[in-house]
């Protein structure tokens, strides 16, 4: 029997049409926007059922991911690999750990291209868990560290060559810098105090941009499968136990340096004002949280980290804050063509937060480096 409209959507509604593609049976109760992603449009779909059943529906940003089919292929490869490892090796025995699943559409495909060309996909929902935009306490920090280590360890035996490069140049800082220089030349920048600060900061820091790419070229650091976007709200935390249970958002899983991931996780988690704050001048990097995250990460990751990897941990965290600031600032100058914004100066505000964070990291270089040394 067709539902007695608990749903607020008409069958013609584009969201409902996409949702039905992946779950043709079972009435739709609700579809609502979900999470705070900067790139895709994400929705939580609730279906009728004994217990509320949910899944994640996403419209993939094909301006950013030009070959979304490859993104889905990577996601399949990674989730199959991780599921196999979890079953075979049981590295998480005694604790809950889940991997998201890609849901197929009616035709058995991992995505659906709508008549208007939009690219839709559906992903299983991790129930009984939540994510946070800001680190809540030191237990949360330790769990985030554990989860990143677990993720790295679960993919560490997946040959990097099996994964396509779905976003060319992602985390290659010198490329972002070259793009910034081109955009600045073409479009110029305004002269507000904030813009002047950003322009000056990038100029002062530009010599640092090559540090990880150089180390890679010299064979000091090697490529491995990485998550690519381990920011604080991509870690799912069990609502009852407070323990990490999954890492979500697998779009950018691809060959890279673990330093991009460690740096990105630390720059995201050790900023207690969060990356969306308007109080950018108050942003600070918290070394105590950094230590706690690494106390969660290192015991799981020790097995695959080399001596040389440790040498570049500090460079990783400073660089990724600078890089993300540069990406936001460039997007602001370019007219907000990459990241979603809710007002025209949104990307400028985000850039200032990251630049201020990079400054704070730099001002604590000695403390942070000593901590990394002591933790080996
Ligand atoms: C973007 O869309 P979202 O929020 O998962 C970006 C990351 C940035 C992040 C900053 C593909 O991630 O690199 O670190 O914003 N993802 C892509 O919040 O560019
Ligand atoms: Mg992401």
PDB file of N, CA, C and O and ligand atoms in Angstrom, residues 36-40 64-65 167 170-171 228-229 231 234 249 252 264 267 275 324 327-328 338-339, ligand 1:
ATOM      1  N   UNK A  36      27.968  19.404   7.500  1.00  0.00           N
ATOM      2  CA  UNK A  36      28.491  20.718   7.138  1.00  0.00           C
ATOM      3  C   UNK A  36      29.545  20.611   6.059  1.00  0.00           C
ATOM      4  O   UNK A  36      30.578  21.273   6.130  1.00  0.00           O
ATOM      5  N   UNK A  37      29.313  19.759   5.075  1.00  0.00           N
ATOM      6  CA  UNK A  37      30.303  19.587   3.998  1.00  0.00           C
ATOM      7  C   UNK A  37      30.459  20.872   3.190  1.00  0.00           C
ATOM      8  O   UNK A  37      29.496  21.628   3.026  1.00  0.00           O
ATOM      9  N   UNK A  38      31.670  21.096   2.711  1.00  0.00           N
ATOM     10  CA  UNK A  38      31.948  22.310   1.930  1.00  0.00           C
ATOM     11  C   UNK A  38      31.876  22.071   0.433  1.00  0.00           C
ATOM     12  O   UNK A  38      32.058  23.001  -0.345  1.00  0.00           O
ATOM     13  N   UNK A  39      31.654  20.806   0.029  1.00  0.00           N
ATOM     14  CA  UNK A  39      31.753  20.502  -1.392  1.00  0.00           C
ATOM     15  C   UNK A  39      30.454  19.897  -1.951  1.00  0.00           C
ATOM     16  O   UNK A  39      29.832  20.461  -2.854  1.00  0.00           O
ATOM     17  N   UNK A  40      30.018  18.758  -1.439  1.00  0.00           N
ATOM     18  CA  UNK A  40      28.802  18.117  -1.960  1.00  0.00           C
ATOM     19  C   UNK A  40      27.547  18.637  -1.253  1.00  0.00           C
ATOM     20  O   UNK A  40      27.620  19.306  -0.232  1.00  0.00           O
ATOM     21  N   UNK A  64      34.059  19.845  -8.837  1.00  0.00           N
ATOM     22  CA  UNK A  64      35.279  19.527  -8.093  1.00  0.00           C
ATOM     23  C   UNK A  64      35.793  18.150  -8.510  1.00  0.00           C
ATOM     24  O   UNK A  64      36.952  17.986  -8.878  1.00  0.00           O
ATOM     25  N   UNK A  65      34.914  17.153  -8.447  1.00  0.00           N
ATOM     26  CA  UNK A  65      35.302  15.793  -8.835  1.00  0.00           C
ATOM     27  C   UNK A  65      34.829  15.565 -10.271  1.00  0.00           C
ATOM     28  O   UNK A  65      33.679  15.222 -10.506  1.00  0.00           O
ATOM     29  N   UNK A 167      41.473  13.485  -7.692  1.00  0.00           N
ATOM     30  CA  UNK A 167      41.510  14.946  -7.571  1.00  0.00           C
ATOM     31  C   UNK A 167      42.969  15.362  -7.747  1.00  0.00           C
ATOM     32  O   UNK A 167      43.721  15.465  -6.791  1.00  0.00           O
ATOM     33  N   UNK A 170      45.570  17.441  -5.407  1.00  0.00           N
ATOM     34  CA  UNK A 170      45.037  17.590  -4.047  1.00  0.00           C
ATOM     35  C   UNK A 170      46.174  17.461  -3.038  1.00  0.00           C
ATOM     36  O   UNK A 170      46.930  16.488  -3.070  1.00  0.00           O
ATOM     37  N   UNK A 171      46.310  18.457  -2.181  1.00  0.00           N
ATOM     38  CA  UNK A 171      47.370  18.526  -1.162  1.00  0.00           C
ATOM     39  C   UNK A 171      48.779  18.702  -1.718  1.00  0.00           C
ATOM     40  O   UNK A 171      49.749  18.463  -1.012  1.00  0.00           O
ATOM     41  N   UNK A 228      42.649  11.609   3.187  1.00  0.00           N
ATOM     42  CA  UNK A 228      42.578  12.847   2.409  1.00  0.00           C
ATOM     43  C   UNK A 228      41.780  13.966   3.065  1.00  0.00           C
ATOM     44  O   UNK A 228      41.958  15.124   2.718  1.00  0.00           O
ATOM     45  N   UNK A 229      40.897  13.635   3.992  1.00  0.00           N
ATOM     46  CA  UNK A 229      40.062  14.697   4.589  1.00  0.00           C
ATOM     47  C   UNK A 229      39.690  14.347   6.038  1.00  0.00           C
ATOM     48  O   UNK A 229      38.512  14.332   6.398  1.00  0.00           O
ATOM     49  N   UNK A 231      39.169  15.614   8.832  1.00  0.00           N
ATOM     50  CA  UNK A 231      38.850  16.689   9.778  1.00  0.00           C
ATOM     51  C   UNK A 231      37.915  16.169  10.859  1.00  0.00           C
ATOM     52  O   UNK A 231      37.298  15.109  10.692  1.00  0.00           O
ATOM     53  N   UNK A 234      34.635  14.255  10.448  1.00  0.00           N
ATOM     54  CA  UNK A 234      34.581  13.009   9.679  1.00  0.00           C
ATOM     55  C   UNK A 234      34.864  11.773  10.546  1.00  0.00           C
ATOM     56  O   UNK A 234      35.012  10.666  10.035  1.00  0.00           O
ATOM     57  N   UNK A 249      33.330   9.891   4.839  1.00  0.00           N
ATOM     58  CA  UNK A 249      33.785  10.793   3.770  1.00  0.00           C
ATOM     59  C   UNK A 249      35.034  10.240   3.070  1.00  0.00           C
ATOM     60  O   UNK A 249      36.141  10.723   3.271  1.00  0.00           O
ATOM     61  N   UNK A 252      38.238  11.280  -0.927  1.00  0.00           N
ATOM     62  CA  UNK A 252      39.607  11.659  -1.262  1.00  0.00           C
ATOM     63  C   UNK A 252      40.608  10.587  -0.844  1.00  0.00           C
ATOM     64  O   UNK A 252      41.799  10.869  -0.747  1.00  0.00           O
ATOM     65  N   UNK A 264      46.339  17.450   8.602  1.00  0.00           N
ATOM     66  CA  UNK A 264      44.967  17.936   8.434  1.00  0.00           C
ATOM     67  C   UNK A 264      44.143  17.654   9.687  1.00  0.00           C
ATOM     68  O   UNK A 264      43.347  18.475  10.141  1.00  0.00           O
ATOM     69  N   UNK A 267      45.407  20.091  12.447  1.00  0.00           N
ATOM     70  CA  UNK A 267      45.002  21.494  12.249  1.00  0.00           C
ATOM     71  C   UNK A 267      43.498  21.634  12.503  1.00  0.00           C
ATOM     72  O   UNK A 267      43.021  22.666  12.966  1.00  0.00           O
ATOM     73  N   UNK A 275      36.883  25.760  12.524  1.00  0.00           N
ATOM     74  CA  UNK A 275      37.327  26.438  11.304  1.00  0.00           C
ATOM     75  C   UNK A 275      36.322  27.450  10.772  1.00  0.00           C
ATOM     76  O   UNK A 275      36.631  28.205   9.864  1.00  0.00           O
ATOM     77  N   UNK A 324      45.453  25.033   3.496  1.00  0.00           N
ATOM     78  CA  UNK A 324      43.997  25.190   3.486  1.00  0.00           C
ATOM     79  C   UNK A 324      43.637  26.676   3.475  1.00  0.00           C
ATOM     80  O   UNK A 324      42.715  27.099   2.772  1.00  0.00           O
ATOM     81  N   UNK A 327      44.031  27.801  -0.001  1.00  0.00           N
ATOM     82  CA  UNK A 327      42.926  27.321  -0.852  1.00  0.00           C
ATOM     83  C   UNK A 327      41.690  28.180  -0.648  1.00  0.00           C
ATOM     84  O   UNK A 327      41.007  28.551  -1.604  1.00  0.00           O
ATOM     85  N   UNK A 328      41.381  28.489   0.616  1.00  0.00           N
ATOM     86  CA  UNK A 328      40.207  29.336   0.888  1.00  0.00           C
ATOM     87  C   UNK A 328      40.408  30.752   0.325  1.00  0.00           C
ATOM     88  O   UNK A 328      39.510  31.317  -0.298  1.00  0.00           O
ATOM     89  N   UNK A 338      34.823  27.064  -5.736  1.00  0.00           N
ATOM     90  CA  UNK A 338      35.123  25.692  -5.300  1.00  0.00           C
ATOM     91  C   UNK A 338      34.346  25.343  -4.027  1.00  0.00           C
ATOM     92  O   UNK A 338      33.529  24.437  -4.012  1.00  0.00           O
ATOM     93  N   UNK A 339      34.590  26.056  -2.950  1.00  0.00           N
ATOM     94  CA  UNK A 339      33.926  25.749  -1.676  1.00  0.00           C
ATOM     95  C   UNK A 339      32.560  26.425  -1.636  1.00  0.00           C
ATOM     96  O   UNK A 339      32.415  27.567  -2.085  1.00  0.00           O
TER      97      UNK A 339
HETATM   98  C1  LIG B   1      36.377  20.212   2.052  1.00  0.00           C
HETATM   99  O1  LIG B   1      33.541  19.079   1.738  1.00  0.00           O
HETATM  100  P1  LIG B   1      34.312  18.727   2.945  1.00  0.00           P
HETATM  101  O2  LIG B   1      33.900  19.605   4.060  1.00  0.00           O
HETATM  102  O3  LIG B   1      34.270  17.266   3.252  1.00  0.00           O
HETATM  103  C2  LIG B   1      37.677  19.891   1.317  1.00  0.00           C
HETATM  104  C3  LIG B   1      38.792  19.538   2.299  1.00  0.00           C
HETATM  105  C4  LIG B   1      38.969  20.670   3.309  1.00  0.00           C
HETATM  106  C5  LIG B   1      37.641  20.909   4.008  1.00  0.00           C
HETATM  107  C6  LIG B   1      37.754  22.057   4.982  1.00  0.00           C
HETATM  108  C7  LIG B   1      37.500  17.651  -1.705  1.00  0.00           C
HETATM  109  O4  LIG B   1      35.888  19.050   2.661  1.00  0.00           O
HETATM  110  O5  LIG B   1      40.002  19.370   1.597  1.00  0.00           O
HETATM  111  O6  LIG B   1      39.961  20.350   4.261  1.00  0.00           O
HETATM  112  O7  LIG B   1      36.610  21.211   3.040  1.00  0.00           O
HETATM  113  N1  LIG B   1      37.455  18.769   0.411  1.00  0.00           N
HETATM  114  C8  LIG B   1      37.807  18.823  -0.872  1.00  0.00           C
HETATM  115  O8  LIG B   1      36.625  22.115   5.765  1.00  0.00           O
HETATM  116  O9  LIG B   1      38.370  19.793  -1.357  1.00  0.00           O
END
